[in-house]
Amino acid sequence: MEETYLLNVEGVKKKILHGGQGELPKLQDGSKFTFHFQTLKDDFERTVIDDSREAGMPMEIIVGKMFKLEIWETLLSSMRIGEVAEFWCDIIHTGMYALVSRGMRRISEGRDPLEGQKHRCGMGNMFDYHSTGYDDLDELQRTPQPLIFIMELFRVEDPSAYKRDTWAMSKEEKLAAVPVLHSEGNRLVLRREFAQAAAKYQEAVICLRNLQAKEKPWEDGWLKLESLVTPLVLNYCQCQLELGEYYEVLEHTTELLQKHNDNAKAYFKRAKAHAAVWNEREAREDFQRVAHLDPSMAAAVKKELKQLGERMRKKHVEDRKRYQGLFQSSQG
């Protein structure tokens, strides 16, 4: 086993466990590393904290995109394709690991890595958390310590060689992606591929929300982006109606109406969702609001109210029969 030390990097030691191939990759902003990793404590047992193979997917990071654990970019930059290396990193490089690990674990569990996180810098977020939700990571937050990273580098891709994830795009790339995603979503709707269309609309909304986060709410830049967000959210909700995800529609239309309480289309979609889950009073109120805000939709509202009345009457008849049957069986 060859042992070497990274030069000019304080608090890092490297051991090459398996040599790689070729030259060190040529990197530029936007290059993507794909690799597996293990994180271990520097204790007698070499306790494993995380293992990407157990999580079932390799890790990816983008050069120059402010990954919270900056030292990883440095470590990977020292590796050749196919190389397996072990890095010992002192506390000066590992203080953010608990937060990084929390996000990676949540992603592997199919959850939102930013759920509940305030829009502040990483160090600020560390003080906001009472708990990461994982006991071993809470311990790391309380008592930062040196860590060992074992990494296996699979590939390094130039920015032009892969589809950029939304978060890795520049402002200009996000703005350019939005109309493309919108158009793709519309095309998928025409093919009645509603789940795929919803995903396109959602990705476009995420692009715009990321840009909005850098603007002051309700000022010109923010409002311009919001005007692009609203139709995408409405399209997304229409897909969810088609898919029967009515509570998803209620959540997103209500959020939209909190900002734009004169949007007749949002009320119409929320009314249909309320009707689908038997919220008769709320559905009627929303339908009536639609007719008031947009008289051109009065005919559509009248039709929906008629259908709602028929469905509710049918449900009341069925419920009455069911209760009578229960009562008679209990009497018998």
Short mmCIF file of C-alpha atoms in Angstrom, two decimals:
data_model
loop_
_atom_site.label_atom_id
_atom_site.label_comp_id
_atom_site.label_asym_id
_atom_site.label_seq_id
_atom_site.Cartn_x
_atom_site.Cartn_y
_atom_site.Cartn_z
CA MET A 1 0.00 0.00 0.00
CA GLU A 2 1.49 3.29 -1.14
CA GLU A 3 1.35 6.14 1.35
CA THR A 4 1.61 9.79 0.41
CA TYR A 5 0.78 13.13 2.00
CA LEU A 6 -1.14 15.89 0.31
CA LEU A 7 1.16 18.88 0.01
CA ASN A 8 0.03 22.38 1.00
CA VAL A 9 -3.14 21.12 2.72
CA GLU A 10 -2.99 21.51 6.46
CA GLY A 11 -4.64 18.77 8.55
CA VAL A 12 -4.96 16.15 5.77
CA LYS A 13 -3.15 12.83 5.29
CA LYS A 14 -3.71 10.52 2.32
CA LYS A 15 -3.12 6.82 1.80
CA ILE A 16 -3.63 5.29 -1.66
CA LEU A 17 -5.31 1.91 -1.17
CA HIS A 18 -5.67 1.11 -4.88
CA GLY A 19 -3.98 3.00 -7.69
CA GLY A 20 -6.02 4.71 -10.39
CA GLN A 21 -5.52 5.05 -14.15
CA GLY A 22 -4.16 7.81 -16.33
CA GLU A 23 -3.37 11.37 -15.37
CA LEU A 24 -5.10 13.50 -12.78
CA PRO A 25 -8.36 14.75 -14.35
CA LYS A 26 -8.40 18.29 -15.75
CA LEU A 27 -11.03 20.18 -13.78
CA GLN A 28 -13.07 23.33 -14.42
CA ASP A 29 -16.03 24.97 -12.74
CA GLY A 30 -19.02 22.69 -13.28
CA SER A 31 -17.03 19.45 -13.60
CA LYS A 32 -18.81 16.60 -11.84
CA PHE A 33 -17.19 13.96 -9.58
CA THR A 34 -19.00 10.62 -9.16
CA PHE A 35 -17.67 8.45 -6.34
CA HIS A 36 -18.44 6.11 -3.46
CA PHE A 37 -17.33 6.97 0.05
CA GLN A 38 -17.19 5.71 3.59
CA THR A 39 -16.92 8.01 6.60
CA LEU A 40 -15.29 6.60 9.73
CA LYS A 41 -14.48 7.87 13.17
CA ASP A 42 -10.80 8.04 14.06
CA ASP A 43 -11.26 5.63 16.97
CA PHE A 44 -9.97 2.13 17.77
CA GLU A 45 -12.97 0.45 16.13
CA ARG A 46 -12.93 2.82 13.10
CA THR A 47 -16.67 3.20 13.59
CA VAL A 48 -18.53 3.63 10.29
CA ILE A 49 -20.74 6.75 10.21
CA ASP A 50 -21.86 6.67 6.57
CA ASP A 51 -21.40 4.33 3.62
CA SER A 52 -22.74 5.36 0.21
CA ARG A 53 -22.84 1.74 -0.97
CA GLU A 54 -25.22 0.88 1.85
CA ALA A 55 -27.33 3.90 0.89
CA GLY A 56 -27.54 2.37 -2.58
CA MET A 57 -26.24 5.25 -4.72
CA PRO A 58 -22.91 6.91 -5.48
CA MET A 59 -22.25 10.50 -4.46
CA GLU A 60 -21.96 13.37 -6.92
CA ILE A 61 -20.54 16.86 -6.35
CA ILE A 62 -19.96 19.74 -8.74
CA VAL A 63 -16.66 21.64 -8.79
CA GLY A 64 -17.03 25.28 -7.74
CA LYS A 65 -20.61 25.01 -6.43
CA MET A 66 -19.92 25.71 -2.74
CA PHE A 67 -20.44 22.16 -1.47
CA LYS A 68 -20.63 22.57 2.33
CA LEU A 69 -17.73 20.16 2.90
CA GLU A 70 -15.20 22.02 0.78
CA ILE A 71 -12.35 19.65 1.62
CA TRP A 72 -14.01 16.87 -0.42
CA GLU A 73 -13.40 18.80 -3.64
CA THR A 74 -9.71 19.05 -2.68
CA LEU A 75 -9.48 15.34 -1.83
CA LEU A 76 -11.13 14.20 -5.06
CA SER A 77 -8.95 16.56 -7.10
CA SER A 78 -5.92 14.56 -5.93
CA MET A 79 -7.33 11.25 -7.26
CA ARG A 80 -7.14 9.42 -10.59
CA ILE A 81 -10.09 7.57 -12.14
CA GLY A 82 -10.48 4.15 -10.44
CA GLU A 83 -8.35 5.15 -7.46
CA VAL A 84 -9.34 4.18 -3.91
CA ALA A 85 -7.82 6.38 -1.22
CA GLU A 86 -8.13 6.93 2.51
CA PHE A 87 -7.96 10.49 3.85
CA TRP A 88 -7.52 11.51 7.48
CA CYS A 89 -8.92 14.99 8.00
CA ASP A 90 -8.47 17.10 11.12
CA ILE A 91 -11.27 19.02 12.87
CA ILE A 92 -10.64 22.18 10.82
CA HIS A 93 -12.10 20.33 7.81
CA THR A 94 -14.88 18.24 9.41
CA GLY A 95 -16.98 20.74 11.38
CA MET A 96 -19.76 20.78 8.76
CA TYR A 97 -19.93 17.01 8.29
CA ALA A 98 -23.01 16.46 10.48
CA LEU A 99 -25.09 18.83 8.33
CA VAL A 100 -23.78 17.37 5.06
CA SER A 101 -24.49 13.83 6.28
CA ARG A 102 -27.99 14.80 7.40
CA GLY A 103 -28.81 16.06 3.91
CA MET A 104 -27.36 12.96 2.21
CA ARG A 105 -29.27 10.62 4.51
CA ARG A 106 -32.53 12.44 3.91
CA ILE A 107 -32.04 12.21 0.14
CA SER A 108 -31.37 8.46 0.37
CA GLU A 109 -34.58 8.13 2.42
CA GLY A 110 -36.52 9.96 -0.29
CA ARG A 111 -37.04 13.07 1.83
CA ASP A 112 -36.37 16.76 1.21
CA PRO A 113 -32.81 17.53 2.42
CA LEU A 114 -33.76 21.18 3.12
CA GLU A 115 -37.02 20.54 4.97
CA GLY A 116 -37.28 22.87 7.94
CA GLN A 117 -34.02 24.62 7.09
CA LYS A 118 -33.87 28.40 7.37
CA HIS A 119 -32.40 30.46 4.54
CA ARG A 120 -29.11 31.17 6.24
CA CYS A 121 -25.54 30.17 5.78
CA GLY A 122 -24.50 26.64 6.76
CA MET A 123 -22.90 27.68 10.03
CA GLY A 124 -26.01 29.63 10.99
CA ASN A 125 -28.11 26.57 10.30
CA MET A 126 -25.92 24.51 12.57
CA PHE A 127 -26.90 26.72 15.51
CA ASP A 128 -30.58 26.61 14.48
CA TYR A 129 -30.79 22.84 14.79
CA HIS A 130 -31.54 21.41 18.19
CA SER A 131 -31.16 17.99 16.60
CA THR A 132 -30.27 16.63 13.18
CA GLY A 133 -32.71 13.79 13.74
CA TYR A 134 -29.84 11.28 13.98
CA ASP A 135 -28.18 10.51 17.32
CA ASP A 136 -24.69 9.86 15.90
CA LEU A 137 -24.74 13.14 13.96
CA ASP A 138 -25.94 15.04 17.02
CA GLU A 139 -22.86 13.70 18.82
CA LEU A 140 -20.62 14.95 15.99
CA GLN A 141 -22.20 18.40 16.24
CA ARG A 142 -21.61 18.54 19.98
CA THR A 143 -18.06 17.23 19.80
CA PRO A 144 -16.39 17.85 16.42
CA GLN A 145 -13.57 15.39 15.77
CA PRO A 146 -11.15 14.22 13.06
CA LEU A 147 -12.75 11.89 10.49
CA ILE A 148 -11.50 9.35 7.97
CA PHE A 149 -12.92 9.34 4.43
CA ILE A 150 -12.37 6.36 2.14
CA MET A 151 -13.20 7.35 -1.44
CA GLU A 152 -13.38 5.49 -4.75
CA LEU A 153 -13.49 7.81 -7.76
CA PHE A 154 -15.49 6.46 -10.73
CA ARG A 155 -15.56 9.33 -13.19
CA VAL A 156 -15.09 13.02 -13.75
CA GLU A 157 -17.34 14.68 -16.34
CA ASP A 158 -17.02 18.05 -18.06
CA PRO A 159 -20.02 20.40 -17.65
CA SER A 160 -21.08 19.76 -21.27
CA ALA A 161 -21.12 15.98 -20.78
CA TYR A 162 -24.08 15.64 -18.40
CA LYS A 163 -27.50 17.14 -17.71
CA ARG A 164 -27.02 19.76 -15.02
CA ASP A 165 -29.13 19.38 -11.90
CA THR A 166 -31.23 22.46 -11.19
CA TRP A 167 -29.24 23.49 -8.11
CA ALA A 168 -25.97 23.36 -10.08
CA MET A 169 -27.14 25.78 -12.78
CA SER A 170 -26.16 29.43 -13.03
CA LYS A 171 -28.85 32.14 -12.96
CA GLU A 172 -28.79 32.39 -16.76
CA GLU A 173 -29.04 28.61 -17.16
CA LYS A 174 -32.04 28.43 -14.80
CA LEU A 175 -33.87 31.19 -16.67
CA ALA A 176 -33.16 29.47 -19.98
CA ALA A 177 -34.32 26.09 -18.63
CA VAL A 178 -37.74 27.32 -17.46
CA PRO A 179 -39.47 27.77 -20.87
CA VAL A 180 -37.96 24.49 -22.08
CA LEU A 181 -39.31 22.61 -19.05
CA HIS A 182 -42.69 24.37 -19.42
CA SER A 183 -42.90 23.30 -23.05
CA GLU A 184 -41.88 19.71 -22.23
CA GLY A 185 -44.56 19.60 -19.52
CA ASN A 186 -47.22 20.80 -21.97
CA ARG A 187 -46.17 18.18 -24.51
CA LEU A 188 -46.44 15.42 -21.90
CA VAL A 189 -49.91 16.65 -20.86
CA LEU A 190 -51.10 16.29 -24.45
CA ARG A 191 -49.90 12.67 -24.27
CA ARG A 192 -51.73 12.31 -20.92
CA GLU A 193 -48.44 11.49 -19.18
CA PHE A 194 -49.44 13.55 -16.15
CA ALA A 195 -46.86 12.32 -13.64
CA GLN A 196 -43.98 13.09 -16.01
CA ALA A 197 -45.51 16.46 -16.90
CA ALA A 198 -45.89 17.36 -13.22
CA ALA A 199 -42.20 16.61 -12.68
CA LYS A 200 -41.25 19.03 -15.51
CA TYR A 201 -43.45 21.81 -14.09
CA GLN A 202 -42.07 21.19 -10.61
CA GLU A 203 -38.46 21.39 -11.82
CA ALA A 204 -39.23 24.71 -13.54
CA VAL A 205 -40.80 26.05 -10.32
CA ILE A 206 -37.70 25.02 -8.34
CA CYS A 207 -35.49 26.94 -10.81
CA LEU A 208 -37.58 30.07 -10.30
CA ARG A 209 -37.88 29.71 -6.52
CA ASN A 210 -34.09 29.41 -6.27
CA LEU A 211 -33.77 32.68 -8.16
CA GLN A 212 -36.52 34.32 -6.09
CA ALA A 213 -34.65 33.51 -2.89
CA LYS A 214 -32.01 36.04 -3.98
CA GLU A 215 -34.59 38.82 -4.54
CA LYS A 216 -36.43 41.00 -2.03
CA PRO A 217 -40.06 39.80 -1.71
CA TRP A 218 -42.65 41.86 -3.59
CA GLU A 219 -40.04 44.01 -5.35
CA ASP A 220 -39.82 44.12 -9.16
CA GLY A 221 -37.37 41.24 -9.63
CA TRP A 222 -39.30 38.98 -7.25
CA LEU A 223 -42.67 39.86 -8.84
CA LYS A 224 -41.39 39.18 -12.35
CA LEU A 225 -40.29 35.69 -11.29
CA GLU A 226 -43.56 35.15 -9.40
CA SER A 227 -45.50 35.86 -12.59
CA LEU A 228 -43.64 32.92 -14.17
CA VAL A 229 -44.14 30.66 -11.15
CA THR A 230 -47.95 31.01 -10.94
CA PRO A 231 -48.94 29.35 -14.27
CA LEU A 232 -46.44 26.54 -13.64
CA VAL A 233 -47.96 25.84 -10.22
CA LEU A 234 -51.45 25.84 -11.76
CA ASN A 235 -50.32 23.39 -14.47
CA TYR A 236 -48.73 21.21 -11.79
CA CYS A 237 -52.01 21.24 -9.83
CA GLN A 238 -53.99 20.27 -12.92
CA CYS A 239 -51.72 17.23 -13.34
CA GLN A 240 -52.25 16.32 -9.70
CA LEU A 241 -56.04 16.57 -10.17
CA GLU A 242 -55.78 14.16 -13.08
CA LEU A 243 -53.68 11.82 -10.92
CA GLY A 244 -56.15 11.96 -8.01
CA GLU A 245 -53.65 13.67 -5.68
CA TYR A 246 -56.30 16.00 -4.26
CA TYR A 247 -54.61 16.92 -0.99
CA GLU A 248 -51.50 17.89 -2.94
CA VAL A 249 -53.70 20.26 -4.95
CA LEU A 250 -55.27 21.70 -1.80
CA GLU A 251 -51.83 22.40 -0.35
CA HIS A 252 -50.38 24.14 -3.41
CA THR A 253 -53.45 26.14 -4.40
CA THR A 254 -53.91 27.37 -0.82
CA GLU A 255 -50.27 28.46 -0.70
CA LEU A 256 -50.67 30.25 -4.03
CA LEU A 257 -53.89 31.99 -2.92
CA GLN A 258 -52.21 33.29 0.23
CA LYS A 259 -50.10 35.45 -2.11
CA HIS A 260 -52.62 35.99 -4.92
CA ASN A 261 -56.14 35.94 -3.49
CA ASP A 262 -57.70 37.06 -6.78
CA ASN A 263 -56.56 34.12 -8.90
CA ALA A 264 -59.75 32.55 -10.23
CA LYS A 265 -57.97 29.53 -11.74
CA ALA A 266 -56.39 28.65 -8.40
CA TYR A 267 -59.81 28.85 -6.69
CA PHE A 268 -61.30 26.66 -9.44
CA LYS A 269 -58.68 23.93 -9.03
CA ARG A 270 -58.95 24.09 -5.24
CA ALA A 271 -62.74 23.84 -5.49
CA LYS A 272 -62.45 20.70 -7.63
CA ALA A 273 -60.05 19.18 -5.10
CA HIS A 274 -62.41 20.03 -2.22
CA ALA A 275 -65.30 18.47 -4.14
CA ALA A 276 -63.28 15.30 -4.79
CA VAL A 277 -62.67 14.78 -1.04
CA TRP A 278 -66.29 15.61 -0.07
CA ASN A 279 -65.60 19.07 1.40
CA GLU A 280 -68.92 20.37 0.08
CA ARG A 281 -69.03 23.72 1.87
CA GLU A 282 -65.45 24.65 0.96
CA ALA A 283 -66.00 23.57 -2.65
CA ARG A 284 -69.14 25.68 -3.01
CA GLU A 285 -67.41 28.72 -1.49
CA ASP A 286 -64.48 28.42 -3.87
CA PHE A 287 -66.68 27.88 -6.94
CA GLN A 288 -68.75 30.96 -6.04
CA ARG A 289 -65.54 32.96 -5.61
CA VAL A 290 -64.48 31.89 -9.13
CA ALA A 291 -67.75 33.14 -10.66
CA HIS A 292 -67.37 36.46 -8.83
CA LEU A 293 -63.74 36.97 -9.91
CA ASP A 294 -64.15 35.81 -13.51
CA PRO A 295 -67.69 35.96 -14.96
CA SER A 296 -66.43 34.20 -18.11
CA MET A 297 -66.08 31.04 -15.99
CA ALA A 298 -69.68 31.23 -14.72
CA ALA A 299 -70.90 28.48 -17.06
CA ALA A 300 -68.11 26.12 -16.00
CA VAL A 301 -68.87 26.90 -12.34
CA LYS A 302 -72.59 26.21 -12.84
CA LYS A 303 -71.76 22.83 -14.39
CA GLU A 304 -69.37 21.92 -11.53
CA LEU A 305 -71.92 22.94 -8.88
CA LYS A 306 -74.58 20.80 -10.54
CA GLN A 307 -72.23 17.80 -10.59
CA LEU A 308 -71.27 18.46 -6.97
CA GLY A 309 -74.92 18.54 -5.92
CA GLU A 310 -75.65 15.27 -7.72
CA ARG A 311 -72.61 13.57 -6.18
CA MET A 312 -73.50 14.77 -2.69
CA ARG A 313 -77.13 13.61 -3.05
CA LYS A 314 -75.96 10.21 -4.23
CA LYS A 315 -73.53 10.00 -1.33
CA HIS A 316 -76.25 10.92 1.20
CA VAL A 317 -78.52 8.17 -0.21
CA GLU A 318 -75.71 5.60 -0.03
CA ASP A 319 -74.78 6.68 3.49
CA ARG A 320 -78.43 6.44 4.62
CA LYS A 321 -78.73 2.92 3.20
CA ARG A 322 -75.46 1.91 4.84
CA TYR A 323 -76.53 3.23 8.25
CA GLN A 324 -79.96 1.59 7.94
CA GLY A 325 -78.28 -1.70 7.10
CA LEU A 326 -76.01 -1.38 10.12
CA PHE A 327 -78.95 -0.51 12.37
CA GLN A 328 -81.05 -3.42 11.12
CA SER A 329 -78.18 -5.91 11.52
CA SER A 330 -77.56 -4.69 15.07
CA GLN A 331 -81.29 -5.09 15.85
CA GLY A 332 -81.26 -8.60 14.45
#
